[in-house]
mmCIF file of C-alpha atoms in Angstrom:
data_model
loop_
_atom_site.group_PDB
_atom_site.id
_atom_site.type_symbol
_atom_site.label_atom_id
_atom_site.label_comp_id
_atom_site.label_asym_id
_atom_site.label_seq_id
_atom_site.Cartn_x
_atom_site.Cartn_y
_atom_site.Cartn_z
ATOM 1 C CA UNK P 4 67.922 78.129 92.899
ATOM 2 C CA UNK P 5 67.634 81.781 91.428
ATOM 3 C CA UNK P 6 65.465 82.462 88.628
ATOM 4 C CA UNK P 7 67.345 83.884 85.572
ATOM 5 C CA UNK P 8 64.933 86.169 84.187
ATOM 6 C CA UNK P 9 64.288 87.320 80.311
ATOM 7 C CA UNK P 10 65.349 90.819 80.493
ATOM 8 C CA UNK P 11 63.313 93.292 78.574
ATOM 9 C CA UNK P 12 65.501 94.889 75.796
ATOM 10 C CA UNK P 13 66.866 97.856 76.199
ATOM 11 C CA UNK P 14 65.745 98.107 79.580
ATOM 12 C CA UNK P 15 69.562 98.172 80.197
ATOM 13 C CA UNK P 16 70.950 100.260 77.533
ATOM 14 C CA UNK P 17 69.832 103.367 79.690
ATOM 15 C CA UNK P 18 72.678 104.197 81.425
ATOM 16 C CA UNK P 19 74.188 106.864 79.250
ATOM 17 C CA UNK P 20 70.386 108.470 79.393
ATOM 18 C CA UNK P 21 70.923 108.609 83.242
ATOM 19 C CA UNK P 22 69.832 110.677 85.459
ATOM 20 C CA UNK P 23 72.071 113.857 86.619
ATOM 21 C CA UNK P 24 74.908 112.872 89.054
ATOM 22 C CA UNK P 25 74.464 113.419 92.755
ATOM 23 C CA UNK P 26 77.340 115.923 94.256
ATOM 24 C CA UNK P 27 79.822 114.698 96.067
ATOM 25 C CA UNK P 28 81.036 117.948 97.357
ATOM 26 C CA UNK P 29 79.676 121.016 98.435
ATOM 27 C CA UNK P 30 81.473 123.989 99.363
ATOM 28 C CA UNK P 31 82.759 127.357 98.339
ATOM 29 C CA UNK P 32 86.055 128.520 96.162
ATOM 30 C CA UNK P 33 87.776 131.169 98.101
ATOM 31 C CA UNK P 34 89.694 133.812 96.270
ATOM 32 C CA UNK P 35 90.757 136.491 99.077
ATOM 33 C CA UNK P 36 87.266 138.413 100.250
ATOM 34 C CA UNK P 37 85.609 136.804 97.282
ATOM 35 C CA UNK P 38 82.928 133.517 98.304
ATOM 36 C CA UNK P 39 81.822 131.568 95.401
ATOM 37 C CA UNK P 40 79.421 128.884 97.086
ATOM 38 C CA UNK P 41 79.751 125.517 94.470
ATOM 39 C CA UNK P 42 78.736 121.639 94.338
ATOM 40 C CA UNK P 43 80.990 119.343 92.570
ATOM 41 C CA UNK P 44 79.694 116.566 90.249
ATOM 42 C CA UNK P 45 81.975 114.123 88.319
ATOM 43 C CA UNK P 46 82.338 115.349 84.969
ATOM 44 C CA UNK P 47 82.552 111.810 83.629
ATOM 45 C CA UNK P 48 80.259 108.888 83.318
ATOM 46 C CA UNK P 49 81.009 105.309 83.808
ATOM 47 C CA UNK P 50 80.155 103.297 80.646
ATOM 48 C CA UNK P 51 81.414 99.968 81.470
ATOM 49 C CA UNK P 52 79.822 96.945 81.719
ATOM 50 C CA UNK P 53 79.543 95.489 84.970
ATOM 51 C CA UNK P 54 79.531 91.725 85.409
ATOM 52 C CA UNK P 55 78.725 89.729 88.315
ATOM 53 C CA UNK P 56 80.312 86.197 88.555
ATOM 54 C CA UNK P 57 77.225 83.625 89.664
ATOM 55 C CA UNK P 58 77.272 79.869 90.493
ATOM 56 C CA UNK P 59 77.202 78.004 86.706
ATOM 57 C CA UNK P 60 74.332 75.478 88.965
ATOM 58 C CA UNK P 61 72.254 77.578 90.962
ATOM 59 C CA UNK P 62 72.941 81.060 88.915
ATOM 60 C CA UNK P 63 73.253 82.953 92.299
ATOM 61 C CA UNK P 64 75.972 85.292 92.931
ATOM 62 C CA UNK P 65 79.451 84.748 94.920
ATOM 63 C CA UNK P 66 80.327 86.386 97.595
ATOM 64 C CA UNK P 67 83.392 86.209 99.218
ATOM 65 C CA UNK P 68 84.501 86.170 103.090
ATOM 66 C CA UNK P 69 87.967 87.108 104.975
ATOM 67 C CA UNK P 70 90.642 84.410 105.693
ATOM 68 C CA UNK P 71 93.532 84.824 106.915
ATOM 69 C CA UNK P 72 96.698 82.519 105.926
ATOM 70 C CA UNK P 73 96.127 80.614 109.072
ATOM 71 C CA UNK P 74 92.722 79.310 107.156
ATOM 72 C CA UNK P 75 90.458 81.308 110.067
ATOM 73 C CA UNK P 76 87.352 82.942 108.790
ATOM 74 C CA UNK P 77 87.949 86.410 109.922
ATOM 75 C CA UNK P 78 85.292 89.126 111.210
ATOM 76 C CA UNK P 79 85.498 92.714 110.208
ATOM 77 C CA UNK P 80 86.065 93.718 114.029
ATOM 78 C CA UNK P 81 89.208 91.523 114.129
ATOM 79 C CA UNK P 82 91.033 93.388 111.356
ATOM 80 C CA UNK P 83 93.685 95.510 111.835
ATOM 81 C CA UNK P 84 96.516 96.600 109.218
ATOM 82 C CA UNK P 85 99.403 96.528 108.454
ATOM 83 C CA UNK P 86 102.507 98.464 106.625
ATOM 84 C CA UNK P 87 104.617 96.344 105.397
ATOM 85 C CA UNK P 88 108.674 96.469 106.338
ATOM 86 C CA UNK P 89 109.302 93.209 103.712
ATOM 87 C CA UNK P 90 107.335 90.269 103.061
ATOM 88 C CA UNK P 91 106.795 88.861 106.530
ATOM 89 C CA UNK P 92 107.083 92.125 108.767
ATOM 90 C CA UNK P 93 104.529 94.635 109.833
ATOM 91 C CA UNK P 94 104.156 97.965 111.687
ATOM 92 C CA UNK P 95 100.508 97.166 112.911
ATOM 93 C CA UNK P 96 98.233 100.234 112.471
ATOM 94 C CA UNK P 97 94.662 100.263 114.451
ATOM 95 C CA UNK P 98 91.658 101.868 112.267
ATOM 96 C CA UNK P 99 91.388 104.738 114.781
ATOM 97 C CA UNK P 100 94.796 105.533 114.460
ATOM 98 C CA UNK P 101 94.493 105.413 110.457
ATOM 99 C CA UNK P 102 91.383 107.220 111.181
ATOM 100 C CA UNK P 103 92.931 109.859 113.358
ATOM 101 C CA UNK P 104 95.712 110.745 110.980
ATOM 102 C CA UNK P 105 93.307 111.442 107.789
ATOM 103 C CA UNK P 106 92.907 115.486 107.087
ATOM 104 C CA UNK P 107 89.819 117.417 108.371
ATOM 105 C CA UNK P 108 87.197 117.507 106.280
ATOM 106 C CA UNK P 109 87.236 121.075 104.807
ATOM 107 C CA UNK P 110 84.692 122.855 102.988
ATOM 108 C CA UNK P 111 86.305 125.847 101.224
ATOM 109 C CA UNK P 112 88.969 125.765 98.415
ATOM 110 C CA UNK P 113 91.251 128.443 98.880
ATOM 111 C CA UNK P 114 92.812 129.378 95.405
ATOM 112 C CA UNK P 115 95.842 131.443 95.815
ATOM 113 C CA UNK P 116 97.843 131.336 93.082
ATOM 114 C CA UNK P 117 96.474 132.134 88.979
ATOM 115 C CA UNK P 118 98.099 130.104 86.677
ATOM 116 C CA UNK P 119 98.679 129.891 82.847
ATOM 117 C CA UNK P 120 96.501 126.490 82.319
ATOM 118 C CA UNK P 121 99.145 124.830 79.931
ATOM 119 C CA UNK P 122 101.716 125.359 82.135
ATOM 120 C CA UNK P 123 100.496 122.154 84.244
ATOM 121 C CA UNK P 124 102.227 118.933 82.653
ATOM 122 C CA UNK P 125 99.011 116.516 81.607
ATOM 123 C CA UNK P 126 100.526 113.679 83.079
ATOM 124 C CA UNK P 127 99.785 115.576 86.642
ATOM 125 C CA UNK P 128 96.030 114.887 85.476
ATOM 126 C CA UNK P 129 93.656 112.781 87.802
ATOM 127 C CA UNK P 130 90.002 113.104 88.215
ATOM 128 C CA UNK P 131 87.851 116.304 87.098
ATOM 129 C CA UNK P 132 84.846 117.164 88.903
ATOM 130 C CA UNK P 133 82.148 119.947 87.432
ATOM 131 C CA UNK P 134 81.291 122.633 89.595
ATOM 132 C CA UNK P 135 78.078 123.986 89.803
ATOM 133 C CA UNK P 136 77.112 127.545 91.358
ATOM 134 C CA UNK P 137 75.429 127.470 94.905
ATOM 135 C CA UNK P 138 73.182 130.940 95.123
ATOM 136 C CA UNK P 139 76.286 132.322 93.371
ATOM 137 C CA UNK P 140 75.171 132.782 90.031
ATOM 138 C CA UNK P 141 76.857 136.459 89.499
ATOM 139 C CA UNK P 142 80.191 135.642 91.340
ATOM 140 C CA UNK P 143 80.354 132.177 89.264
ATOM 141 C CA UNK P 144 79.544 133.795 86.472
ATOM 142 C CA UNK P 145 82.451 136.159 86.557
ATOM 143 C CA UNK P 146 85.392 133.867 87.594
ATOM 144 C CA UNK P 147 83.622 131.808 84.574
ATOM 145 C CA UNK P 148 84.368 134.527 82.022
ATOM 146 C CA UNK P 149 87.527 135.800 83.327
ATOM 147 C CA UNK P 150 89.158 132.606 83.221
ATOM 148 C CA UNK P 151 87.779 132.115 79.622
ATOM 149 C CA UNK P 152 89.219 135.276 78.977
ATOM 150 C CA UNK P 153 92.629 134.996 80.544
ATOM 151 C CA UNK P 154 93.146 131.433 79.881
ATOM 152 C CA UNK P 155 94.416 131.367 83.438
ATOM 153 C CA UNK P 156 93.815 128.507 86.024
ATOM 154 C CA UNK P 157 93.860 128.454 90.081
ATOM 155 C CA UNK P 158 95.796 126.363 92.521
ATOM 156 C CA UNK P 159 94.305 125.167 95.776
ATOM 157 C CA UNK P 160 93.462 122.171 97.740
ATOM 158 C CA UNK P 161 90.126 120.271 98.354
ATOM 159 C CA UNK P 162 89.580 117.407 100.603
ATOM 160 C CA UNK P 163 87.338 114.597 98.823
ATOM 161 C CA UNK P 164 87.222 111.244 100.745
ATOM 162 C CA UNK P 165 88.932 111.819 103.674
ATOM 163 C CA UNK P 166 92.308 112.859 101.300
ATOM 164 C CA UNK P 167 93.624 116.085 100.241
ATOM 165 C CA UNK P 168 94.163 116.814 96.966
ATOM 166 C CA UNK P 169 95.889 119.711 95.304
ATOM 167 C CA UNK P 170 93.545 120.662 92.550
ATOM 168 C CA UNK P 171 93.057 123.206 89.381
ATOM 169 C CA UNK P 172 90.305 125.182 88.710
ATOM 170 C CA UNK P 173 89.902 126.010 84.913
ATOM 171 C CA UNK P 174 87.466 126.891 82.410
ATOM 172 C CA UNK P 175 86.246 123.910 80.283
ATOM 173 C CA UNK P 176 83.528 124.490 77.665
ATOM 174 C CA UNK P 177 81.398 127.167 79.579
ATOM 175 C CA UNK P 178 82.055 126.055 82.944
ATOM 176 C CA UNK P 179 84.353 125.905 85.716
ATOM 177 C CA UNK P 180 85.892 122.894 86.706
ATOM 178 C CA UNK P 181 88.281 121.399 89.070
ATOM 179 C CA UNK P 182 90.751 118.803 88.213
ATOM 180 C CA UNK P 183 92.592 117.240 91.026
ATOM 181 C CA UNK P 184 96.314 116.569 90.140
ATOM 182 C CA UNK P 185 98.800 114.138 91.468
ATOM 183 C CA UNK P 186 101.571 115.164 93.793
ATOM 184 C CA UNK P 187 105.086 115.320 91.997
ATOM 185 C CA UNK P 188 106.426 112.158 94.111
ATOM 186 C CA UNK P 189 103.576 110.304 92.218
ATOM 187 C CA UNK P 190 105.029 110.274 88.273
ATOM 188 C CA UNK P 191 107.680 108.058 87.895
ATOM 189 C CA UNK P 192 111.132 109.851 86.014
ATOM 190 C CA UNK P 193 110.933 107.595 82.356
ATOM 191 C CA UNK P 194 114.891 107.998 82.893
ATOM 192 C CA UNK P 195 114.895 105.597 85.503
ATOM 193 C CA UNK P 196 114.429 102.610 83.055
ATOM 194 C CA UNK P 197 117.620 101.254 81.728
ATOM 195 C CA UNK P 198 115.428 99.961 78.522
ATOM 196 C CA UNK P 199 115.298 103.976 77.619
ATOM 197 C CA UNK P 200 119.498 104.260 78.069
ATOM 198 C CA UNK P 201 121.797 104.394 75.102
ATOM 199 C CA UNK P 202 119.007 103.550 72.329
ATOM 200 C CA UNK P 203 120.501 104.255 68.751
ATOM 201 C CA UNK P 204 120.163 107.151 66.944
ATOM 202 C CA UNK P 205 117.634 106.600 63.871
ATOM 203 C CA UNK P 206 119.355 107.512 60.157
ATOM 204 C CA UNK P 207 118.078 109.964 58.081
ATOM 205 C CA UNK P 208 116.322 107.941 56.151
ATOM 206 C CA UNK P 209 114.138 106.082 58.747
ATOM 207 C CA UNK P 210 113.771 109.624 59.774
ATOM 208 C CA UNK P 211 112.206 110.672 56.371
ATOM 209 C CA UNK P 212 110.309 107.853 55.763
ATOM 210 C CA UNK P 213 108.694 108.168 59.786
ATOM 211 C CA UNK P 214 107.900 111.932 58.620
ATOM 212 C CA UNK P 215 106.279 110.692 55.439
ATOM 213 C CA UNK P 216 104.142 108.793 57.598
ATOM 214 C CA UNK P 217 103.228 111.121 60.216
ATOM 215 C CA UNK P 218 102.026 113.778 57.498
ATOM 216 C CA UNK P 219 100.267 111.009 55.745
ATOM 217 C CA UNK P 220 98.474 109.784 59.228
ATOM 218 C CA UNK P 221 97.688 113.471 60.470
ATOM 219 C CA UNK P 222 94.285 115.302 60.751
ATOM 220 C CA UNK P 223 92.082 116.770 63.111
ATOM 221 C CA UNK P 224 91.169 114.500 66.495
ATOM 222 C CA UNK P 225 87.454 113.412 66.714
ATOM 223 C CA UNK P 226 87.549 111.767 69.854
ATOM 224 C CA UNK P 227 83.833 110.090 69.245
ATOM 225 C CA UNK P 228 85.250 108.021 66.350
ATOM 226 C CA UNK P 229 86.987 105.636 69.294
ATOM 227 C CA UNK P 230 84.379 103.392 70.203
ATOM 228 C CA UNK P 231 84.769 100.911 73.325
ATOM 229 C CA UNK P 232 84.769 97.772 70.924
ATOM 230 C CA UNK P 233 84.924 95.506 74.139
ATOM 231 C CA UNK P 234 81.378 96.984 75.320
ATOM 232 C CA UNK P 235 79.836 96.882 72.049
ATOM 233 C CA UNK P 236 81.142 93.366 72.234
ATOM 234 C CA UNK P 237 79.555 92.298 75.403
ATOM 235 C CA UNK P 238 76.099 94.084 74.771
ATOM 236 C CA UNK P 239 76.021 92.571 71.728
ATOM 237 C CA UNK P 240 76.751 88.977 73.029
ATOM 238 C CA UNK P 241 73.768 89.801 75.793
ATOM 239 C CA UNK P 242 71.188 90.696 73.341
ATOM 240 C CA UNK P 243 72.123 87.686 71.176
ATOM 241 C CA UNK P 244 71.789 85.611 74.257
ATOM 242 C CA UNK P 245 68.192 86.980 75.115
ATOM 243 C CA UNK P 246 66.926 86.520 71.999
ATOM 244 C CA UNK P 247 68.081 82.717 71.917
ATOM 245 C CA UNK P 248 71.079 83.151 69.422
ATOM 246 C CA UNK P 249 74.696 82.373 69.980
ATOM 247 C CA UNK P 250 77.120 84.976 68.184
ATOM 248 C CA UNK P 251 80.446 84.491 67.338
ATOM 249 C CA UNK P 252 82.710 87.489 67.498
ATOM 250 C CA UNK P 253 85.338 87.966 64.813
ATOM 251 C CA UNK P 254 88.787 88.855 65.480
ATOM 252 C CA UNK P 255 91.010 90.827 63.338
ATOM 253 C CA UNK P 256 93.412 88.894 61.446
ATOM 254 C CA UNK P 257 97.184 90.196 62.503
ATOM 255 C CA UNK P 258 99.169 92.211 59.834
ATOM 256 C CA UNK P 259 102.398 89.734 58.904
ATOM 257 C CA UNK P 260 105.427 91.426 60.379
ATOM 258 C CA UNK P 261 107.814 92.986 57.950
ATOM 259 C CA UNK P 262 111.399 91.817 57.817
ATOM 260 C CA UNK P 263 112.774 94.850 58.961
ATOM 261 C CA UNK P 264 112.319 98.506 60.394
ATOM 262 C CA UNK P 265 113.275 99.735 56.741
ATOM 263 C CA UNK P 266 110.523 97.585 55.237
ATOM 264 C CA UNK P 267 108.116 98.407 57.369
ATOM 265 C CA UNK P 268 108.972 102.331 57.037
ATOM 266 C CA UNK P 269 108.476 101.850 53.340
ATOM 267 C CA UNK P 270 105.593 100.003 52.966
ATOM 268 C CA UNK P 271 103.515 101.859 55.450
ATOM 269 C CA UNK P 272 104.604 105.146 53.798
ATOM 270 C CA UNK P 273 103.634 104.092 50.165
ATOM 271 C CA UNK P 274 100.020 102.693 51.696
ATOM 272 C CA UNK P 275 99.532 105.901 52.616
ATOM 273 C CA UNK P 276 100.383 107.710 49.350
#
């Protein structure tokens, strides 16, 4: 049986003091003769709790092995895959064939088109990645402080994990940065849903009463006001826990519904007179 052990408090809080993130790239950003040597970091940092499931009797983690629908235990040599043609039919693929189709790993970004940044549609967003200079301190320096200047971005492509990626290369808060976008086949049209056809055109009134409520509700974003109530939650619940205490976490009551979309226009707008 595995020993649960009294965990020292805050001996796990220290993820957000963490140390600096390993690179997970290394290369150089090409702009014609120019080399700018770089290592890419993520710019983000993982603050979620992680939670392994464990055996309620012996408190040792699960694990789980391969079956296949047959009921045979299956080894990782034996495994092959498959792309599906419906729910019973498969083009088999071999790994070395999945292998052999994946893009050469490339170590140079070649940015050949400047951009104006907000000309990119956010929803093209994926991951951003912080690039740090390479013995290129004066060259990284100056694409640095002319995209600052400019408020122009640059197109190119980087391979991370065996897939390419188109990516941007921008200026974000006295660095340069490289945010990989999706490809346009990868945002679905919202005109597609028949939910979003022929929806009714709101009266002037609801419209009035919606502005009254969007100039009483506006103000300046402070993004570190939005706290991840569900951690807070959790780490909360584990300290209780340690120290011998049960806690139970209150809910929100739900606002009662209003009778109507008029009603509810109205008496939002007056709470916020």
């Amino acid at each position: 049986m595995a020993e649960v052990l009294e965990l020292q408090e805050g001996k796990h809080e220290g993820k957000t003091q963490s140390v600096p993130p390993r690179a997970m790239w290394s290369g150089s950003l090409r702009i014609g003769l120019v080399n700018i040597p770089v290592s890419a970091v993520s710019i983000t940092r993982d603050t979620h709790i992680s939670l392994r499931m464990l055996h309620r009797s012996c408190k040792t983690p699960i694990s789980f092995k391969r079956f296949c629908q047959e009921g045979d235990e299956v080894p990782l040599k034996d495994i092959v895959y498959g792309y599906p043609l419906d729910k019973k039919n498969y083009v088999v693929l071999e790994k070395t064939e999945i292998d052999a189709a994946k893009p050469e790993s490339r170590d140079t970004i070649d940015l050949d088109k400047f951009i104006n940044f907000f000309q990119i549609d956010p929803h093209y967003f994926d991951r951003t990645y912080l690039l740090l200079p390479e013995r290129s301190a004066e060259a990284y320096a100056l694409l640095r402080a002319i995209m600052e200047k400019t408020g122009k971005a640059a197109i190119g492509r980087m391979t991370i994990s065996s897939r390419e990626h188109i990516v941007l290369v921008h200026y974000y808060q006295g660095a340069v940065v490289a945010t990989t976008l999706r490809y346009s086949d990868e945002l679905i049209d919202p005109q597609t849903f028949e939910q979003l056809k022929n929806l009714p055109e709101p009266n002037d009134q609801e419209m009035k009463l919606a502005g009254d409520i969007v100039d009483g509700l506006s103000g300046d974003l402070d993004i570190s006001a939005y706290k991840d109530e569900y951690n807070e939650r959790i780490q909360g619940l584990v300290k209780s826990k340690m120290g011998g205490n049960v806690v139970i976490i209150d809910k929100k009551d739900d606002k009662p519904a209003a009778k109507s979309l008029m009603d509810a226009l109205r008496i939002t707008a007056e709470s916020l007179k």
